[in-house]
PDB file of C-alpha atoms and ligand atoms in Angstrom:
ATOM      1  CA  MET K 248     110.129 107.890  79.467  1.00  0.00           C
ATOM      2  CA  PHE K 249     106.899 106.919  81.244  1.00  0.00           C
ATOM      3  CA  PHE K 250     107.890 108.363  84.577  1.00  0.00           C
ATOM      4  CA  SER K 251     110.070 111.233  83.241  1.00  0.00           C
ATOM      5  CA  ASP K 252     109.243 114.439  85.124  1.00  0.00           C
ATOM      6  CA  LYS K 253     106.152 112.940  86.590  1.00  0.00           C
ATOM      7  CA  VAL K 254     105.364 113.730  90.227  1.00  0.00           C
ATOM      8  CA  VAL K 255     104.957 110.523  92.241  1.00  0.00           C
ATOM      9  CA  TRP K 256     103.764 110.659  95.849  1.00  0.00           C
ATOM     10  CA  ILE K 257     104.650 107.456  97.666  1.00  0.00           C
ATOM     11  CA  ILE K 258     103.063 107.037 101.055  1.00  0.00           C
ATOM     12  CA  GLY K 259     104.917 104.432 103.147  1.00  0.00           C
ATOM     13  CA  ALA K 260     108.246 105.224 101.586  1.00  0.00           C
ATOM     14  CA  SER K 261     110.609 105.287 104.519  1.00  0.00           C
ATOM     15  CA  GLU K 262     111.266 101.527 104.530  1.00  0.00           C
ATOM     16  CA  GLY K 263     110.961  98.333 102.515  1.00  0.00           C
ATOM     17  CA  ILE K 264     109.036  98.192  99.271  1.00  0.00           C
ATOM     18  CA  GLY K 265     108.054 101.941  99.237  1.00  0.00           C
ATOM     19  CA  ARG K 266     111.654 103.051  99.775  1.00  0.00           C
ATOM     20  CA  ALA K 267     112.993 100.707  97.085  1.00  0.00           C
ATOM     21  CA  LEU K 268     110.207 101.973  94.726  1.00  0.00           C
ATOM     22  CA  ALA K 269     111.278 105.619  95.343  1.00  0.00           C
ATOM     23  CA  LEU K 270     114.833 104.764  94.445  1.00  0.00           C
ATOM     24  CA  ALA K 271     113.788 102.878  91.366  1.00  0.00           C
ATOM     25  CA  LEU K 272     111.470 105.707  90.182  1.00  0.00           C
ATOM     26  CA  GLU K 273     114.219 108.283  90.645  1.00  0.00           C
ATOM     27  CA  GLU K 274     116.304 106.308  88.222  1.00  0.00           C
ATOM     28  CA  GLU K 275     113.302 106.580  85.806  1.00  0.00           C
ATOM     29  CA  GLY K 276     113.373 110.326  86.011  1.00  0.00           C
ATOM     30  CA  ALA K 277     110.361 110.884  88.428  1.00  0.00           C
ATOM     31  CA  ARG K 278     110.113 113.732  90.864  1.00  0.00           C
ATOM     32  CA  LEU K 279     109.215 112.234  94.235  1.00  0.00           C
ATOM     33  CA  ALA K 280     107.282 113.213  97.336  1.00  0.00           C
ATOM     34  CA  VAL K 281     107.867 110.567 100.002  1.00  0.00           C
ATOM     35  CA  SER K 282     105.772 110.118 103.132  1.00  0.00           C
ATOM     36  CA  ALA K 283     105.670 108.030 106.279  1.00  0.00           C
ATOM     37  CA  ARG K 284     105.707 108.698 109.973  1.00  0.00           C
ATOM     38  CA  GLY K 285     109.496 108.708 110.499  1.00  0.00           C
ATOM     39  CA  HIS K 286     110.892 112.016 109.544  1.00  0.00           C
ATOM     40  CA  ALA K 287     114.578 111.101 109.826  1.00  0.00           C
ATOM     41  CA  ARG K 288     114.344 108.083 107.498  1.00  0.00           C
ATOM     42  CA  LEU K 289     112.471 110.206 104.991  1.00  0.00           C
ATOM     43  CA  GLU K 290     115.136 112.941 104.986  1.00  0.00           C
ATOM     44  CA  GLU K 291     117.780 110.237 104.616  1.00  0.00           C
ATOM     45  CA  LEU K 292     115.954 108.865 101.575  1.00  0.00           C
ATOM     46  CA  VAL K 293     115.571 112.318 100.000  1.00  0.00           C
ATOM     47  CA  SER K 294     119.288 112.995 100.295  1.00  0.00           C
ATOM     48  CA  GLU K 295     120.010 109.553  98.757  1.00  0.00           C
ATOM     49  CA  LEU K 296     117.703 110.317  95.874  1.00  0.00           C
ATOM     50  CA  GLY K 297     119.584 113.371  94.611  1.00  0.00           C
ATOM     51  CA  GLY K 298     118.666 114.708  91.198  1.00  0.00           C
ATOM     52  CA  ALA K 299     115.424 116.660  90.697  1.00  0.00           C
ATOM     53  CA  PRO K 300     113.954 118.450  93.771  1.00  0.00           C
ATOM     54  CA  HIS K 301     112.230 115.791  95.893  1.00  0.00           C
ATOM     55  CA  LEU K 302     110.097 116.298  99.054  1.00  0.00           C
ATOM     56  CA  ALA K 303     109.776 114.535 102.372  1.00  0.00           C
ATOM     57  CA  ALA K 304     106.270 115.063 103.855  1.00  0.00           C
ATOM     58  CA  VAL K 305     105.680 113.373 107.160  1.00  0.00           C
ATOM     59  CA  CYS K 306     102.343 111.725 107.215  1.00  0.00           C
ATOM     60  CA  ASP K 307     100.580 109.339 109.656  1.00  0.00           C
ATOM     61  CA  VAL K 308      97.854 107.601 107.503  1.00  0.00           C
ATOM     62  CA  SER K 309      95.784 106.739 110.529  1.00  0.00           C
ATOM     63  CA  SER K 310      94.966 110.520 110.785  1.00  0.00           C
ATOM     64  CA  PHE K 311      92.825 112.310 108.211  1.00  0.00           C
ATOM     65  CA  GLU K 312      94.365 115.655 109.233  1.00  0.00           C
ATOM     66  CA  SER K 313      97.903 114.303 108.813  1.00  0.00           C
ATOM     67  CA  ILE K 314      97.044 113.147 105.246  1.00  0.00           C
ATOM     68  CA  GLN K 315      95.504 116.458 104.455  1.00  0.00           C
ATOM     69  CA  THR K 316      98.559 118.385 105.718  1.00  0.00           C
ATOM     70  CA  ALA K 317     100.983 116.147 103.811  1.00  0.00           C
ATOM     71  CA  TYR K 318      98.953 116.508 100.589  1.00  0.00           C
ATOM     72  CA  ARG K 319      98.943 120.321 100.933  1.00  0.00           C
ATOM     73  CA  GLN K 320     102.713 120.206 101.285  1.00  0.00           C
ATOM     74  CA  VAL K 321     103.104 117.979  98.274  1.00  0.00           C
ATOM     75  CA  LYS K 322     100.798 120.121  96.173  1.00  0.00           C
ATOM     76  CA  SER K 323     102.467 123.466  97.044  1.00  0.00           C
ATOM     77  CA  ALA K 324     106.007 122.047  96.446  1.00  0.00           C
ATOM     78  CA  LEU K 325     105.525 119.861  93.378  1.00  0.00           C
ATOM     79  CA  GLY K 326     101.870 120.286  92.181  1.00  0.00           C
ATOM     80  CA  VAL K 327      99.072 117.712  92.105  1.00  0.00           C
ATOM     81  CA  PRO K 328     100.825 114.372  91.865  1.00  0.00           C
ATOM     82  CA  ASP K 329     100.534 112.477  88.573  1.00  0.00           C
ATOM     83  CA  ILE K 330     100.816 109.175  90.458  1.00  0.00           C
ATOM     84  CA  ILE K 331      99.889 108.384  94.085  1.00  0.00           C
ATOM     85  CA  VAL K 332     101.140 105.122  95.582  1.00  0.00           C
ATOM     86  CA  HIS K 333      99.524 103.983  98.795  1.00  0.00           C
ATOM     87  CA  CYS K 334     102.168 101.605 100.178  1.00  0.00           C
ATOM     88  CA  ALA K 335     101.867 102.249 103.966  1.00  0.00           C
ATOM     89  CA  GLY K 336     100.962  99.116 105.833  1.00  0.00           C
ATOM     90  CA  VAL K 337     101.418  97.182 109.082  1.00  0.00           C
ATOM     91  CA  TYR K 338     101.310  93.479 109.801  1.00  0.00           C
ATOM     92  CA  THR K 339     100.704  91.649 113.040  1.00  0.00           C
ATOM     93  CA  PRO K 340     100.019  87.919 112.753  1.00  0.00           C
ATOM     94  CA  MET K 341      96.968  87.041 114.840  1.00  0.00           C
ATOM     95  CA  TYR K 342      94.968  83.948 115.561  1.00  0.00           C
ATOM     96  CA  ALA K 343      91.315  84.252 116.599  1.00  0.00           C
ATOM     97  CA  ARG K 344      92.252  82.806 120.017  1.00  0.00           C
ATOM     98  CA  GLU K 345      94.643  85.688 120.696  1.00  0.00           C
ATOM     99  CA  LEU K 346      92.558  88.534 119.229  1.00  0.00           C
ATOM    100  CA  ASN K 347      93.784  91.950 120.186  1.00  0.00           C
ATOM    101  CA  LEU K 348      91.019  94.326 119.282  1.00  0.00           C
ATOM    102  CA  GLU K 349      93.151  97.437 119.482  1.00  0.00           C
ATOM    103  CA  VAL K 350      95.767  96.035 117.130  1.00  0.00           C
ATOM    104  CA  ALA K 351      93.074  94.602 114.839  1.00  0.00           C
ATOM    105  CA  LEU K 352      91.221  97.925 114.517  1.00  0.00           C
ATOM    106  CA  SER K 353      94.496  99.845 114.047  1.00  0.00           C
ATOM    107  CA  THR K 354      95.457  97.413 111.281  1.00  0.00           C
ATOM    108  CA  MET K 355      92.169  98.061 109.524  1.00  0.00           C
ATOM    109  CA  ASN K 356      92.704 101.787 109.939  1.00  0.00           C
ATOM    110  CA  ILE K 357      96.252 101.967 108.636  1.00  0.00           C
ATOM    111  CA  ASN K 358      95.928  99.413 105.828  1.00  0.00           C
ATOM    112  CA  PHE K 359      92.442 100.154 104.620  1.00  0.00           C
ATOM    113  CA  ALA K 360      90.614 103.114 106.048  1.00  0.00           C
ATOM    114  CA  SER K 361      93.635 105.260 105.165  1.00  0.00           C
ATOM    115  CA  ALA K 362      92.920 104.637 101.482  1.00  0.00           C
ATOM    116  CA  LEU K 363      89.399 106.077 101.933  1.00  0.00           C
ATOM    117  CA  LYS K 364      90.848 109.107 103.663  1.00  0.00           C
ATOM    118  CA  LEU K 365      93.475 109.524 100.944  1.00  0.00           C
ATOM    119  CA  LEU K 366      90.734 109.401  98.258  1.00  0.00           C
ATOM    120  CA  ASP K 367      88.676 111.983 100.223  1.00  0.00           C
ATOM    121  CA  VAL K 368      91.667 114.324 100.233  1.00  0.00           C
ATOM    122  CA  THR K 369      92.954 113.847  96.656  1.00  0.00           C
ATOM    123  CA  LEU K 370      90.123 112.748  94.361  1.00  0.00           C
ATOM    124  CA  GLY K 371      88.578 116.217  93.865  1.00  0.00           C
ATOM    125  CA  ASP K 372      91.890 117.445  92.325  1.00  0.00           C
ATOM    126  CA  LEU K 373      92.302 114.385  90.148  1.00  0.00           C
ATOM    127  CA  ARG K 374      88.782 114.600  88.851  1.00  0.00           C
ATOM    128  CA  ALA K 375      89.090 118.329  88.188  1.00  0.00           C
ATOM    129  CA  ARG K 376      92.278 117.635  86.240  1.00  0.00           C
ATOM    130  CA  ALA K 377      90.581 114.695  84.516  1.00  0.00           C
ATOM    131  CA  SER K 378      93.764 112.580  84.927  1.00  0.00           C
ATOM    132  CA  GLY K 379      95.431 110.502  87.618  1.00  0.00           C
ATOM    133  CA  HIS K 380      96.981 107.267  88.518  1.00  0.00           C
ATOM    134  CA  LEU K 381      96.430 105.529  91.893  1.00  0.00           C
ATOM    135  CA  VAL K 382      98.316 102.492  93.009  1.00  0.00           C
ATOM    136  CA  LEU K 383      97.124 100.622  96.016  1.00  0.00           C
ATOM    137  CA  VAL K 384      99.547  98.172  97.528  1.00  0.00           C
ATOM    138  CA  SER K 385      97.590  95.229  98.894  1.00  0.00           C
ATOM    139  CA  SER K 386      98.745  91.645  99.342  1.00  0.00           C
ATOM    140  CA  VAL K 387      98.043  88.093  98.096  1.00  0.00           C
ATOM    141  CA  ALA K 388      96.876  87.662 101.761  1.00  0.00           C
ATOM    142  CA  GLY K 389      93.794  89.573 100.582  1.00  0.00           C
ATOM    143  CA  TYR K 390      92.804  86.885  98.102  1.00  0.00           C
ATOM    144  CA  CYS K 391      91.170  84.587 100.740  1.00  0.00           C
ATOM    145  CA  GLY K 392      90.897  84.164 104.505  1.00  0.00           C
ATOM    146  CA  LEU K 393      93.958  82.372 105.955  1.00  0.00           C
ATOM    147  CA  PRO K 394      94.917  81.231 109.490  1.00  0.00           C
ATOM    148  CA  ASN K 395      96.876  83.669 111.677  1.00  0.00           C
ATOM    149  CA  SER K 396      96.014  86.516 109.449  1.00  0.00           C
ATOM    150  CA  MET K 397      92.661  87.736 110.590  1.00  0.00           C
ATOM    151  CA  ALA K 398      93.194  91.503 110.791  1.00  0.00           C
ATOM    152  CA  TYR K 399      95.840  91.770 108.140  1.00  0.00           C
ATOM    153  CA  GLY K 400      94.113  89.506 105.613  1.00  0.00           C
ATOM    154  CA  ALA K 401      90.765  91.316 106.056  1.00  0.00           C
ATOM    155  CA  SER K 402      92.379  94.724 105.750  1.00  0.00           C
ATOM    156  CA  LYS K 403      94.001  93.749 102.443  1.00  0.00           C
ATOM    157  CA  ALA K 404      90.761  91.996 101.095  1.00  0.00           C
ATOM    158  CA  ALA K 405      89.026  95.310 101.775  1.00  0.00           C
ATOM    159  CA  LEU K 406      91.703  97.284 100.019  1.00  0.00           C
ATOM    160  CA  SER K 407      91.682  95.022  96.927  1.00  0.00           C
ATOM    161  CA  ASN K 408      87.912  95.239  96.783  1.00  0.00           C
ATOM    162  CA  LEU K 409      88.152  98.991  96.932  1.00  0.00           C
ATOM    163  CA  ALA K 410      90.660  99.022  94.074  1.00  0.00           C
ATOM    164  CA  GLU K 411      88.299  97.035  91.906  1.00  0.00           C
ATOM    165  CA  SER K 412      85.414  99.441  92.515  1.00  0.00           C
ATOM    166  CA  LEU K 413      87.640 102.461  91.905  1.00  0.00           C
ATOM    167  CA  ARG K 414      89.051 100.912  88.662  1.00  0.00           C
ATOM    168  CA  ILE K 415      85.543 100.610  87.248  1.00  0.00           C
ATOM    169  CA  GLU K 416      84.244 103.949  88.316  1.00  0.00           C
ATOM    170  CA  LEU K 417      87.259 106.168  87.649  1.00  0.00           C
ATOM    171  CA  ALA K 418      88.224 104.814  84.244  1.00  0.00           C
ATOM    172  CA  PRO K 419      85.765 107.107  82.463  1.00  0.00           C
ATOM    173  CA  GLU K 420      87.377 110.048  84.272  1.00  0.00           C
ATOM    174  CA  HIS K 421      90.834 109.064  82.989  1.00  0.00           C
ATOM    175  CA  ILE K 422      92.051 108.036  86.394  1.00  0.00           C
ATOM    176  CA  THR K 423      93.947 104.728  86.309  1.00  0.00           C
ATOM    177  CA  VAL K 424      93.706 102.489  89.393  1.00  0.00           C
ATOM    178  CA  GLN K 425      96.079  99.672  89.887  1.00  0.00           C
ATOM    179  CA  LEU K 426      96.284  96.935  92.577  1.00  0.00           C
ATOM    180  CA  VAL K 427      99.567  95.530  93.704  1.00  0.00           C
ATOM    181  CA  SER K 428      99.456  92.035  95.298  1.00  0.00           C
ATOM    182  CA  PRO K 429     102.917  91.026  96.518  1.00  0.00           C
ATOM    183  CA  GLY K 430     103.721  87.637  97.930  1.00  0.00           C
ATOM    184  CA  PHE K 431     106.539  87.476 100.501  1.00  0.00           C
ATOM    185  CA  VAL K 432     109.032  90.283 100.306  1.00  0.00           C
ATOM    186  CA  LYS K 433     112.049  90.574 102.581  1.00  0.00           C
ATOM    187  CA  THR K 434     111.491  93.749 104.638  1.00  0.00           C
ATOM    188  CA  ARG K 435     111.070  94.857 108.249  1.00  0.00           C
ATOM    189  CA  LEU K 436     107.466  93.752 107.946  1.00  0.00           C
ATOM    190  CA  THR K 437     108.270  90.022 107.343  1.00  0.00           C
ATOM    191  CA  ASP K 438     111.572  89.966 109.286  1.00  0.00           C
ATOM    192  CA  THR K 439     109.903  88.544 112.370  1.00  0.00           C
ATOM    193  CA  ASN K 440     108.010  85.779 110.567  1.00  0.00           C
ATOM    194  CA  PRO K 441     109.218  82.597 112.239  1.00  0.00           C
ATOM    195  CA  PHE K 442     108.279  80.336 109.336  1.00  0.00           C
ATOM    196  CA  PRO K 443     110.028  79.770 105.972  1.00  0.00           C
ATOM    197  CA  MET K 444     108.500  82.158 103.437  1.00  0.00           C
ATOM    198  CA  PRO K 445     108.137  80.517 100.040  1.00  0.00           C
ATOM    199  CA  PHE K 446     109.629  82.313  96.997  1.00  0.00           C
ATOM    200  CA  ILE K 447     110.507  85.385  99.078  1.00  0.00           C
ATOM    201  CA  ILE K 448     112.026  88.177  96.972  1.00  0.00           C
ATOM    202  CA  SER K 449     113.914  91.392  97.842  1.00  0.00           C
ATOM    203  CA  ALA K 450     112.374  94.815  98.157  1.00  0.00           C
ATOM    204  CA  GLU K 451     114.377  95.913  95.013  1.00  0.00           C
ATOM    205  CA  ASP K 452     112.977  93.053  93.027  1.00  0.00           C
ATOM    206  CA  ALA K 453     109.481  93.906  94.157  1.00  0.00           C
ATOM    207  CA  ALA K 454     110.036  97.612  93.224  1.00  0.00           C
ATOM    208  CA  ALA K 455     111.254  96.641  89.754  1.00  0.00           C
ATOM    209  CA  ARG K 456     108.163  94.526  89.183  1.00  0.00           C
ATOM    210  CA  MET K 457     106.004  97.394  90.313  1.00  0.00           C
ATOM    211  CA  VAL K 458     107.801  99.905  87.985  1.00  0.00           C
ATOM    212  CA  ALA K 459     107.302  97.556  85.084  1.00  0.00           C
ATOM    213  CA  GLY K 460     103.683  96.903  85.940  1.00  0.00           C
ATOM    214  CA  MET K 461     102.845 100.582  86.456  1.00  0.00           C
ATOM    215  CA  LYS K 462     103.970 101.293  82.888  1.00  0.00           C
ATOM    216  CA  THR K 463     101.502  98.795  81.499  1.00  0.00           C
ATOM    217  CA  GLY K 464      98.447 100.256  83.323  1.00  0.00           C
ATOM    218  CA  ARG K 465      97.097  96.726  83.709  1.00  0.00           C
ATOM    219  CA  PHE K 466      94.849  96.391  86.769  1.00  0.00           C
ATOM    220  CA  GLU K 467      96.772  94.020  88.920  1.00  0.00           C
ATOM    221  CA  ILE K 468     100.545  93.703  89.463  1.00  0.00           C
ATOM    222  CA  HIS K 469     101.132  90.417  91.303  1.00  0.00           C
ATOM    223  CA  PHE K 470     104.419  88.731  92.164  1.00  0.00           C
ATOM    224  CA  PRO K 471     106.288  86.447  92.398  1.00  0.00           C
ATOM    225  CA  ARG K 472     104.085  84.728  89.874  1.00  0.00           C
ATOM    226  CA  ARG K 473     104.775  81.086  91.106  1.00  0.00           C
ATOM    227  CA  PHE K 474     103.350  82.154  94.489  1.00  0.00           C
ATOM    228  CA  SER K 475     100.602  84.529  93.470  1.00  0.00           C
ATOM    229  CA  TYR K 476      99.115  82.045  90.961  1.00  0.00           C
ATOM    230  CA  PHE K 477      99.049  79.407  93.732  1.00  0.00           C
ATOM    231  CA  MET K 478      97.251  81.851  95.978  1.00  0.00           C
ATOM    232  CA  LYS K 479      94.796  82.678  93.146  1.00  0.00           C
ATOM    233  CA  ALA K 480      94.104  78.972  92.611  1.00  0.00           C
ATOM    234  CA  LEU K 481      93.241  78.595  96.324  1.00  0.00           C
ATOM    235  CA  ARG K 482      90.652  81.296  95.881  1.00  0.00           C
ATOM    236  CA  ILE K 483      88.825  79.499  93.145  1.00  0.00           C
ATOM    237  CA  LEU K 484      88.773  76.076  94.787  1.00  0.00           C
ATOM    238  CA  PRO K 485      85.341  74.733  95.801  1.00  0.00           C
ATOM    239  CA  ARG K 486      84.875  75.688  99.467  1.00  0.00           C
ATOM    240  CA  PRO K 487      85.145  72.150 100.983  1.00  0.00           C
ATOM    241  CA  LEU K 488      88.442  71.629  99.115  1.00  0.00           C
ATOM    242  CA  PHE K 489      89.638  75.124 100.120  1.00  0.00           C
ATOM    243  CA  PHE K 490      88.964  74.440 103.802  1.00  0.00           C
ATOM    244  CA  TRP K 491      90.647  71.031 103.595  1.00  0.00           C
ATOM    245  CA  VAL K 492      93.815  72.506 101.987  1.00  0.00           C
ATOM    246  CA  THR K 493      94.070  75.489 104.362  1.00  0.00           C
ATOM    247  CA  LYS K 494      93.670  73.251 107.415  1.00  0.00           C
ATOM    248  CA  TRP K 495      97.301  72.250 106.763  1.00  0.00           C
ATOM    249  CA  LEU K 496      98.719  75.774 106.688  1.00  0.00           C
TER     250      LEU K 496
HETATM  251  N1  NAP J 756     106.815  92.505 102.843  1.00  0.00           N
HETATM  252  C1  NAP J 756     105.941  91.689 102.366  1.00  0.00           C
HETATM  253  O1  NAP J 756     106.131  90.421 102.274  1.00  0.00           O
HETATM  254  C2  NAP J 756     104.617  92.242 101.834  1.00  0.00           C
HETATM  255  C3  NAP J 756     103.769  91.244 101.198  1.00  0.00           C
HETATM  256  C4  NAP J 756     102.509  91.775 100.758  1.00  0.00           C
HETATM  257  C5  NAP J 756     102.152  93.130 100.884  1.00  0.00           C
HETATM  258  N2  NAP J 756     102.989  93.957 101.533  1.00  0.00           N
HETATM  259  C6  NAP J 756     102.578  95.290 101.695  1.00  0.00           C
HETATM  260  O2  NAP J 756     103.580  96.179 101.169  1.00  0.00           O
HETATM  261  C7  NAP J 756     103.494  97.448 101.847  1.00  0.00           C
HETATM  262  C8  NAP J 756     104.886  97.875 102.281  1.00  0.00           C
HETATM  263  O3  NAP J 756     105.317  96.865 103.203  1.00  0.00           O
HETATM  264  P1  NAP J 756     106.892  96.574 103.526  1.00  0.00           P
HETATM  265  O4  NAP J 756     107.052  95.099 103.522  1.00  0.00           O
HETATM  266  O5  NAP J 756     107.705  97.467 102.699  1.00  0.00           O
HETATM  267  O6  NAP J 756     106.869  96.994 105.050  1.00  0.00           O
HETATM  268  P2  NAP J 756     107.866  97.968 105.883  1.00  0.00           P
HETATM  269  O7  NAP J 756     109.219  97.763 105.472  1.00  0.00           O
HETATM  270  O8  NAP J 756     107.513  97.845 107.328  1.00  0.00           O
HETATM  271  O9  NAP J 756     107.383  99.469 105.404  1.00  0.00           O
HETATM  272  C9  NAP J 756     106.146  99.931 105.716  1.00  0.00           C
HETATM  273  C10 NAP J 756     106.041 101.398 105.393  1.00  0.00           C
HETATM  274  O10 NAP J 756     104.763 101.863 105.729  1.00  0.00           O
HETATM  275  C11 NAP J 756     104.917 103.025 106.607  1.00  0.00           C
HETATM  276  N3  NAP J 756     103.884 103.152 107.572  1.00  0.00           N
HETATM  277  C12 NAP J 756     103.468 102.247 108.476  1.00  0.00           C
HETATM  278  N4  NAP J 756     102.497 102.658 109.225  1.00  0.00           N
HETATM  279  C13 NAP J 756     102.272 103.976 108.752  1.00  0.00           C
HETATM  280  C14 NAP J 756     101.329 105.028 109.080  1.00  0.00           C
HETATM  281  N5  NAP J 756     100.454 104.884 110.150  1.00  0.00           N
HETATM  282  N6  NAP J 756     101.362 106.147 108.397  1.00  0.00           N
HETATM  283  C15 NAP J 756     102.261 106.349 107.421  1.00  0.00           C
HETATM  284  N7  NAP J 756     103.117 105.392 107.019  1.00  0.00           N
HETATM  285  C16 NAP J 756     103.102 104.209 107.723  1.00  0.00           C
HETATM  286  C17 NAP J 756     106.287 102.766 107.270  1.00  0.00           C
HETATM  287  O11 NAP J 756     106.906 103.945 107.692  1.00  0.00           O
HETATM  288  P3  NAP J 756     106.890 104.499 109.255  1.00  0.00           P
HETATM  289  O12 NAP J 756     106.917 103.317 110.159  1.00  0.00           O
HETATM  290  O13 NAP J 756     108.023 105.460 109.295  1.00  0.00           O
HETATM  291  O14 NAP J 756     105.574 105.201 109.329  1.00  0.00           O
HETATM  292  C18 NAP J 756     107.096 102.229 106.087  1.00  0.00           C
HETATM  293  O15 NAP J 756     107.560 103.264 105.243  1.00  0.00           O
HETATM  294  C19 NAP J 756     102.544  97.261 102.971  1.00  0.00           C
HETATM  295  O16 NAP J 756     101.228  97.802 102.613  1.00  0.00           O
HETATM  296  C20 NAP J 756     102.452  95.763 103.133  1.00  0.00           C
HETATM  297  O17 NAP J 756     101.246  95.327 103.674  1.00  0.00           O
HETATM  298  C21 NAP J 756     104.204  93.524 102.010  1.00  0.00           C
END
């Protein structure tokens, strides 16, 4: 019943976790607006969804105007969304010795600055309505600095930090903010990783855990637990021990 007839706008829904989440939420009775850059994949998803009228709204989160245009489309077709899920993200592994500034800045822009832009576009309406639910999809990679993860890890750390600030500030305005911290999920994003990914789960499994977590309203949804608790433990190690352990990664 939680999602029944609720309007959920998922940004980053054409592939992977966002796509699986859209399909799972449709089963729960939600009305969906799905966004990403790729129009054809979004239309495919909408036809797969069936049921209630759903909307494909193309959006490139690196552009403020594109977010604004997509939001206007969502609002006029389905109304102000009850739930907004920021799931768009990109990942390029990067060591300091091979820093690519353009890719690093673009990663910060797509994974983090986009959330600020999204807030700027939507928050006025949520505050005016005095209700809302924002879900920011970050990563366990945001818990602490790790090798080969300089731009991605920093972008997710910034996003997780933002979610904490927003949770505190927006609770009195009846706007729930949740953070999602997945470990490894088998999607296009991780398909090129050359190393074995511990405790990797499917996008469908990730989506099911998100659906369950969103119903609770608890701040953080993290999974799979065996891996996310290990990553949380790294974060609280004394610094010398942390640097000793991470030297072997
Ligand atoms: N897979 C994992 O192991 C893992 C782990 C931790 C966190 N995450 C996070 O989970 C989220 C989803 O990742 P995923 O694994 O499902 O990756 P994915 O399969 O590559 O999907 C990423 C989604 O983001 C969209 N996107 C990328 N750049 C965009 C842009 N500029 N504007 C709008 N949409 C954009 C993509 O669509 P278009 O390309 O069509 O725009 C796609 O729908 C990301 O934030 C990722 O960082 C993933």
